[in-house]
Amino acid sequence: QVQLVESGGGLVQPGGSLRLSCVVSGRLFSITDMAWYRQAPGKQRELVASITAGSTGNYADSVKGRFTISRDNAKNTVSLQMNSLKAEDTAVYYCNLRIPLRYWGQGTQVTVSS
């Protein structure tokens, strides 16, 4: 069973930066499209960014130009660099396959507040 372990969240002021990481178990990581999702309180989980096996990134309009998704196939890791953070980026962030598994990791909390 694939395991997803997210880390890197925290409390940051508006305009600040954070880098999230997700370690993914399994031998097929390098050929699997991956994604970051987030869920804010009272809202549905939404797709933030995705990355193909060939490392092409795609972004939600709300984060385009501020967030960068990347992957390191040697380390089975997908990362999300988040710059110019806004209060509305506050959420629990999850990584998963681009077509999500039926289960999720524990996520990592990102809070943007002064």
XYZ file of C-alpha atoms in Angstrom:
114
model
C 0.000 0.000 0.000
C 1.337 3.435 -0.940
C 2.050 5.684 2.038
C 2.003 9.468 1.895
C 3.825 11.472 4.567
C 3.588 15.253 4.381
C 5.713 17.719 6.319
C 6.873 21.316 6.355
C 3.788 23.223 7.405
C 3.686 25.902 10.050
C 2.688 29.418 10.982
C 3.929 32.161 8.685
C 3.149 35.848 8.232
C 1.475 37.134 5.076
C 4.060 37.492 2.347
C 6.206 34.757 3.811
C 7.303 31.418 2.379
C 7.105 27.743 3.255
C 8.287 24.576 1.581
C 6.213 21.443 1.928
C 7.541 17.965 1.281
C 5.855 14.620 0.801
C 7.588 11.262 0.862
C 5.767 8.603 -1.096
C 6.425 4.917 -0.653
C 6.220 2.536 -3.570
C 8.232 1.537 -6.604
C 6.093 3.342 -9.181
C 6.609 6.883 -7.939
C 8.803 7.927 -10.850
C 6.077 7.139 -13.400
C 3.161 8.514 -11.383
C 1.629 11.951 -11.761
C 1.428 13.587 -8.325
C -0.393 16.544 -6.831
C -0.835 18.775 -3.815
C -4.292 19.468 -2.485
C -5.565 21.621 0.366
C -8.622 21.840 2.538
C -9.557 24.987 4.406
C -11.982 24.916 7.340
C -15.542 24.508 6.117
C -14.486 24.030 2.517
C -14.013 21.106 0.183
C -10.576 19.788 -0.609
C -9.191 21.419 -3.745
C -6.377 20.744 -6.159
C -3.521 23.221 -5.749
C -0.850 21.948 -8.116
C 0.054 18.813 -10.017
C 3.189 17.475 -11.631
C 3.509 14.882 -14.333
C 5.984 12.035 -14.328
C 7.977 14.182 -16.726
C 7.999 17.068 -14.230
C 5.555 19.369 -15.986
C 3.697 21.422 -13.407
C 0.151 22.750 -13.487
C -1.382 25.156 -11.013
C -4.692 26.423 -9.766
C -5.265 30.021 -10.777
C -5.246 31.083 -7.142
C -1.615 30.020 -6.650
C -0.158 30.514 -10.119
C 3.032 32.552 -9.981
C 3.409 32.034 -6.229
C 3.705 28.255 -5.779
C 6.105 25.849 -7.469
C 5.720 22.069 -7.455
C 8.717 19.816 -7.980
C 9.723 16.205 -7.578
C 12.832 14.192 -6.789
C 12.388 10.689 -8.109
C 15.584 9.470 -6.431
C 14.035 10.328 -3.067
C 10.404 9.535 -3.880
C 9.569 13.088 -2.847
C 7.226 15.735 -4.186
C 7.595 19.287 -2.882
C 5.625 22.509 -2.932
C 7.467 25.813 -2.608
C 4.996 28.457 -1.485
C 5.934 32.130 -1.737
C 4.001 35.355 -1.153
C 1.618 33.525 1.111
C -1.804 34.993 1.810
C -4.305 34.448 4.582
C -6.510 32.559 2.147
C -3.763 29.956 1.700
C -4.448 28.782 5.248
C -5.428 25.119 5.058
C -4.306 21.567 5.650
C -2.176 20.536 2.700
C -2.096 16.977 1.381
C -0.180 15.237 -1.326
C -1.658 12.383 -3.323
C -1.618 10.953 -6.782
C -3.089 13.194 -9.454
C -5.987 10.753 -9.518
C -6.196 10.413 -5.745
C -6.026 7.183 -3.873
C -9.093 6.342 -1.795
C -7.135 7.363 1.308
C -5.073 10.366 2.364
C -2.103 11.057 4.572
C -2.297 13.121 7.728
C -1.602 16.347 5.880
C 0.373 19.323 7.129
C -1.186 22.495 8.517
C -0.305 25.823 6.932
C -1.470 28.927 8.766
C -0.877 32.372 7.292
C -1.517 35.043 9.865
C 0.028 38.135 11.321
